Coordinates of C-alpha atoms in Angstrom, one line a residue:
M1 CA 90.7 105.8 94.4
T2 CA 93.5 108.0 95.6
Q3 CA 96.8 106.1 96.1
F4 CA 98.8 107.2 99.2
P5 CA 102.6 107.2 99.2
H6 CA 102.8 104.6 102.0
P7 CA 100.5 101.6 102.7
S8 CA 99.8 102.8 106.2
L9 CA 98.2 106.0 104.8
F10 CA 95.4 104.5 102.8
L11 CA 93.4 104.4 106.0
I12 CA 91.2 101.6 104.9
A13 CA 88.7 102.2 102.1
A14 CA 86.9 105.0 103.9
S15 CA 89.0 107.3 101.6
A16 CA 87.3 105.9 98.5
A17 CA 83.9 106.5 100.0
V18 CA 84.7 110.1 101.1
L19 CA 86.3 111.1 97.8
A20 CA 83.3 109.6 95.9
A21 CA 80.9 111.6 98.0
A22 CA 82.9 114.9 97.9
G23 CA 83.5 114.9 94.1
P24 CA 86.7 115.3 91.9
A25 CA 87.9 118.4 93.6
A26 CA 88.3 116.7 96.9
A27 CA 90.4 114.0 95.4
Q28 CA 93.3 116.4 95.1
K29 CA 93.4 117.4 98.8
V30 CA 91.6 116.2 101.9
E31 CA 91.8 118.4 105.0
P32 CA 91.0 117.4 108.5
V33 CA 87.8 119.0 109.9
D34 CA 86.7 118.9 113.5
V35 CA 83.2 117.5 113.4
G36 CA 83.2 115.8 116.7
I37 CA 84.3 112.3 115.7
P38 CA 87.7 110.6 115.7
V39 CA 90.1 111.4 112.9
V40 CA 91.6 108.3 111.3
G41 CA 95.3 108.7 110.8
A42 CA 98.4 106.5 110.4
V43 CA 101.4 108.8 110.3
K44 CA 103.0 111.1 112.9
P45 CA 101.2 114.3 112.0
Q46 CA 102.4 117.9 112.2
N47 CA 98.8 119.0 112.6
P48 CA 98.1 120.0 116.3
Y49 CA 94.5 118.8 116.0
L50 CA 95.7 115.2 115.3
Q51 CA 98.3 115.4 118.1
Q52 CA 95.5 116.2 120.6
N53 CA 93.1 113.6 119.2
P54 CA 92.6 110.7 121.7
Y55 CA 92.6 108.1 118.9
Y56 CA 96.0 109.1 117.6
A57 CA 97.7 107.0 120.3
Q58 CA 96.3 104.0 118.5
D59 CA 98.4 104.5 115.4
P60 CA 98.5 102.5 113.2
D61 CA 95.3 101.0 114.5
V62 CA 91.9 102.0 113.3
A63 CA 89.5 104.0 115.4
R64 CA 86.8 101.7 116.8
T65 CA 83.9 103.9 115.6
V66 CA 84.9 104.0 111.9
S67 CA 82.8 102.6 109.1
L68 CA 84.6 101.4 106.1
G69 CA 83.3 101.3 102.5
G70 CA 84.5 101.8 99.0
S71 CA 87.4 99.8 97.5
C72 CA 90.9 98.9 98.7
V73 CA 92.1 96.0 96.5
R74 CA 95.2 94.2 97.7
C75 CA 95.6 96.4 100.8
E76 CA 98.2 95.5 103.4
L77 CA 96.6 95.2 106.8
S78 CA 98.6 92.5 108.5
G79 CA 98.8 92.8 112.3
R80 CA 96.4 95.8 112.3
D81 CA 93.9 96.3 115.2
L82 CA 90.6 96.5 113.4
S83 CA 88.5 95.3 116.3
G84 CA 85.0 96.7 116.2
A85 CA 85.4 98.2 112.7
T86 CA 82.5 98.1 110.3
F87 CA 83.0 97.1 106.7
I88 CA 79.7 97.6 104.8
S89 CA 79.5 96.8 101.0
A90 CA 83.3 97.2 100.8
T91 CA 85.7 95.6 98.3
F92 CA 88.9 94.3 99.8
T93 CA 89.7 91.6 97.3
G94 CA 93.2 90.1 97.6
S95 CA 94.0 92.1 100.7
T96 CA 96.4 90.8 103.4
L97 CA 95.1 90.7 107.0
V98 CA 97.6 88.2 108.4
G99 CA 97.3 88.2 112.2
A100 CA 94.9 91.2 112.2
N101 CA 92.6 91.8 115.2
L102 CA 89.0 91.8 113.9
R103 CA 87.3 90.9 117.1
G104 CA 83.7 92.0 117.0
A105 CA 84.1 93.6 113.5
E106 CA 81.3 93.7 111.0
L107 CA 82.1 92.6 107.5
V108 CA 78.6 92.9 106.0
G109 CA 77.8 92.4 102.3
S110 CA 81.5 93.0 101.5
N111 CA 83.9 91.3 99.1
F112 CA 87.0 89.7 100.6
S113 CA 87.6 87.1 97.9
G114 CA 91.2 86.0 97.8
A115 CA 92.0 87.8 101.0
D116 CA 94.5 86.4 103.5
F117 CA 93.1 86.1 107.1
S118 CA 95.6 83.5 108.3
R119 CA 96.1 83.7 112.1
A120 CA 93.6 86.6 112.2
N121 CA 91.3 86.9 115.2
L122 CA 87.7 87.3 114.1
T123 CA 86.1 86.2 117.4
G124 CA 82.5 87.3 117.6
A125 CA 82.7 89.0 114.1
T126 CA 79.7 89.5 111.9
L127 CA 80.4 88.2 108.3
V128 CA 76.8 88.2 107.0
G129 CA 76.2 88.0 103.3
A130 CA 79.9 88.5 102.5
N131 CA 82.1 86.9 99.8
F132 CA 85.3 85.0 101.1
G133 CA 85.8 82.9 98.0
S134 CA 89.3 81.4 97.8
A135 CA 90.3 83.4 101.0
N136 CA 92.9 82.0 103.4
F137 CA 91.7 81.5 107.0
T138 CA 94.5 79.1 108.1
S139 CA 94.7 78.9 111.9
A140 CA 92.3 81.9 112.2
Q141 CA 90.1 82.4 115.2
L142 CA 86.4 82.5 114.2
N143 CA 84.8 81.6 117.4
G144 CA 81.2 82.7 117.6
V145 CA 81.1 84.4 114.2
E146 CA 77.8 85.1 112.5
A147 CA 78.3 84.2 108.8
M148 CA 74.8 83.4 107.5
G149 CA 74.6 83.3 103.8
S150 CA 78.3 84.0 103.3
V151 CA 80.4 82.4 100.5
F152 CA 83.6 80.4 101.4
T153 CA 83.9 78.5 98.2
S154 CA 87.5 77.1 97.7
A155 CA 88.6 78.9 100.9
N156 CA 91.4 77.5 103.0
M157 CA 90.1 77.1 106.5
S158 CA 92.5 74.5 107.7
R159 CA 93.0 74.5 111.5
A160 CA 90.6 77.4 111.8
N161 CA 88.5 77.5 115.0
L162 CA 84.8 78.1 114.3
T163 CA 83.5 76.9 117.7
G164 CA 79.9 78.1 118.2
A165 CA 79.8 79.8 114.8
E166 CA 76.4 80.5 113.1
L167 CA 76.8 79.6 109.5
G168 CA 73.2 79.0 108.2
G169 CA 73.0 78.9 104.5
A170 CA 76.8 79.4 104.0
N171 CA 78.5 78.0 100.9
M172 CA 81.8 76.1 101.6
N173 CA 81.9 74.1 98.4
R174 CA 85.4 72.7 97.7
A175 CA 86.8 74.4 100.8
N176 CA 89.8 73.0 102.7
L177 CA 88.5 72.3 106.2
R178 CA 91.3 70.0 107.4
S179 CA 91.6 69.9 111.2
A180 CA 89.1 72.8 111.4
V181 CA 86.9 73.0 114.5
F182 CA 83.1 73.4 114.2
A183 CA 82.2 72.2 117.7
D184 CA 78.7 73.3 118.7
A185 CA 78.3 75.4 115.5
E186 CA 75.0 75.9 113.7
L187 CA 75.4 74.8 110.1
F188 CA 71.8 74.5 109.0
G189 CA 71.5 74.2 105.2
V190 CA 75.3 74.7 104.7
T191 CA 77.0 73.5 101.5
L192 CA 79.9 71.3 102.5
A193 CA 80.1 69.4 99.2
N194 CA 83.4 68.4 97.8
V195 CA 85.3 69.6 100.9
D196 CA 88.5 68.1 102.4
A197 CA 87.5 68.0 106.1
R198 CA 89.9 65.3 107.3
N199 CA 90.5 65.3 111.0
A200 CA 88.0 68.2 111.5
S201 CA 85.6 68.3 114.5
F202 CA 81.8 68.8 114.2
A203 CA 81.2 67.6 117.8
G204 CA 77.8 68.8 119.0
A205 CA 77.2 70.8 115.9
E206 CA 73.9 71.2 114.1
V207 CA 74.5 70.1 110.5
D208 CA 70.8 69.6 109.7
A209 CA 69.8 69.8 106.0
S210 CA 73.4 70.4 104.9
N211 CA 75.0 69.0 101.8
L212 CA 78.1 66.9 102.6
S213 CA 78.1 65.0 99.3
N214 CA 81.4 63.8 97.8
G215 CA 83.4 65.2 100.7
N216 CA 86.3 63.6 102.5
F217 CA 85.3 63.4 106.1
S218 CA 87.9 60.8 107.2
A219 CA 88.6 60.8 110.9
V220 CA 86.1 63.6 111.5
N221 CA 84.5 63.9 114.9
F222 CA 80.7 63.9 114.6
R223 CA 80.2 62.9 118.2
G224 CA 76.8 64.2 119.4
A225 CA 76.2 66.1 116.1
S226 CA 72.8 66.4 114.5
L227 CA 72.9 65.4 110.8
D228 CA 69.1 65.1 110.3
G229 CA 68.1 65.6 106.7
A230 CA 71.7 66.1 105.7
R231 CA 73.1 64.6 102.4
L232 CA 76.1 62.4 102.7
T233 CA 76.0 60.8 99.3
G234 CA 79.3 59.8 97.8
G235 CA 81.2 60.9 100.9
Q236 CA 84.2 59.2 102.6
F237 CA 83.9 58.6 106.3
A238 CA 86.8 56.3 107.2
G239 CA 87.5 56.5 110.9
A240 CA 84.8 59.1 111.4
N241 CA 83.2 59.1 114.9
F242 CA 79.4 59.1 114.9
S243 CA 78.9 58.3 118.6
G244 CA 75.6 59.8 119.7
A245 CA 75.0 61.5 116.4
T246 CA 71.5 61.7 114.9
L247 CA 70.8 60.6 111.3
D248 CA 67.0 61.1 111.0
R249 CA 66.2 60.9 107.3
T250 CA 69.8 61.5 106.4
D251 CA 70.7 60.6 102.8
I252 CA 73.5 58.1 102.9
R253 CA 73.0 56.7 99.4
G254 CA 76.4 55.9 97.9
A255 CA 78.2 57.0 101.1
D256 CA 81.2 54.9 102.4
L257 CA 80.6 54.4 106.1
S258 CA 82.3 51.0 106.2
G259 CA 85.1 52.4 108.3
A260 CA 83.1 54.7 110.6
R261 CA 83.3 54.4 114.3
G262 CA 80.5 54.6 116.9
L263 CA 77.8 53.9 114.3
T264 CA 74.9 51.8 115.4
Q265 CA 72.2 49.9 113.6
A266 CA 69.6 52.2 115.2
Q267 CA 71.3 55.2 113.7
V268 CA 71.5 53.6 110.3
S269 CA 67.9 52.6 110.4
E270 CA 66.8 56.2 110.7
A271 CA 68.8 57.1 107.6
C272 CA 68.0 56.5 104.0
G273 CA 70.4 54.5 101.8
D274 CA 70.5 52.2 98.9
A275 CA 72.5 49.2 97.5
S276 CA 75.5 51.4 97.0
T277 CA 75.7 52.4 100.6
R278 CA 78.7 50.8 102.4
L279 CA 78.2 50.1 106.1
P280 CA 80.2 48.3 108.8
R281 CA 79.8 44.6 109.0
D282 CA 76.4 43.1 109.9
M283 CA 74.6 46.5 109.4
R284 CA 71.7 46.8 107.1
V285 CA 70.7 49.9 105.2
N286 CA 67.2 51.3 105.3
V287 CA 65.7 52.2 101.9
C288 CA 63.3 55.0 102.4
R289 CA 60.0 54.9 100.6
G290 CA 58.7 57.7 98.5
R291 CA 60.6 60.9 97.6
M292 CA 63.4 62.3 99.6
V293 CA 62.5 65.5 101.3
V294 CA 64.8 68.3 100.4
V295 CA 65.1 71.1 102.9
R296 CA 66.0 74.4 101.3
P297 CA 68.5 76.5 103.3
P298 CA 67.4 80.0 104.3
A299 CA 67.9 82.7 101.8
P300 CA 71.0 84.8 102.6
P301 CA 70.2 88.2 104.1
R302 CA 70.4 91.2 101.8
P303 CA 73.5 93.3 102.2
A304 CA 73.1 96.5 104.2
A305 CA 73.4 99.8 102.5
P306 CA 76.8 101.5 102.5
P307 CA 77.4 103.8 105.4
R308 CA 76.9 107.5 105.1
T309 CA 80.3 109.1 104.5
T310 CA 79.6 112.8 105.1
R311 CA 81.2 112.6 108.5
N312 CA 84.1 110.4 107.8
I313 CA 87.6 112.1 107.7
V314 CA 90.7 111.0 106.0
V315 CA 94.1 112.4 106.6
A316 CA 97.0 111.9 104.1
D317 CA 100.5 113.3 103.6
R318 CA 100.8 116.1 101.2

């Protein structure tokens, strides 16, 4: 990939896709061509065409119609306005997007492992089938995101807001979810094993058939949540609030619920435990007969094909 003299000139990984399609000769020099779509630029140009372009006023923001592919490893995008941008099968590993505006953006089938999204705004973004392993989402806004089948293993999502998010089949194994908000979120078949979710909120969330085994859910708010068919084995739930939650066929074998709040005998009787299950005083565990039914999460969607790049334009200093 061509390396530009200033970070603001890389113009997201569209350059990599354009150069790959145009061949080696184009890698030496890329000229703007008027084909009726916005030119993406990030410097004060001398070219009159750019000065007349309506999207130039958004510098250093990215034009809303641009599709981004290719590779831009460890790119600096902090504070950028990337709202509505489309990342398809792109590689942005280790990139920095601190405080970036990604409202309504599409990060489909892309690799953002190790990227820093702290304080970024991803409200309403589509993160389907993407890799965010070890990424940092501290205090990020992820309200209403669609992230079915995405990977968040070992990600730092502390204090992130995922209210109303759709996360079916996502993998959050070993993630830091401390004080994160999953209120009214859909988490069917999500892997939440080995997480640190202390003080998080799953109020009103659908956590059915999810794996919460060996996680720390101390002081978590499960009020009104649905945990039907979920697996809580080996988990810690000291001070967790289960008021109004449903536990139909929930696997609580080996779970420590002795310090849970709002838990009733009726709820426990719907769950499946064993002699190692720890419950509040005077409650009895129900040992389910027969084999436990394991609900398989939905298969993650296949990543979309990379965008056509024949009409993308990249402008760089000479």
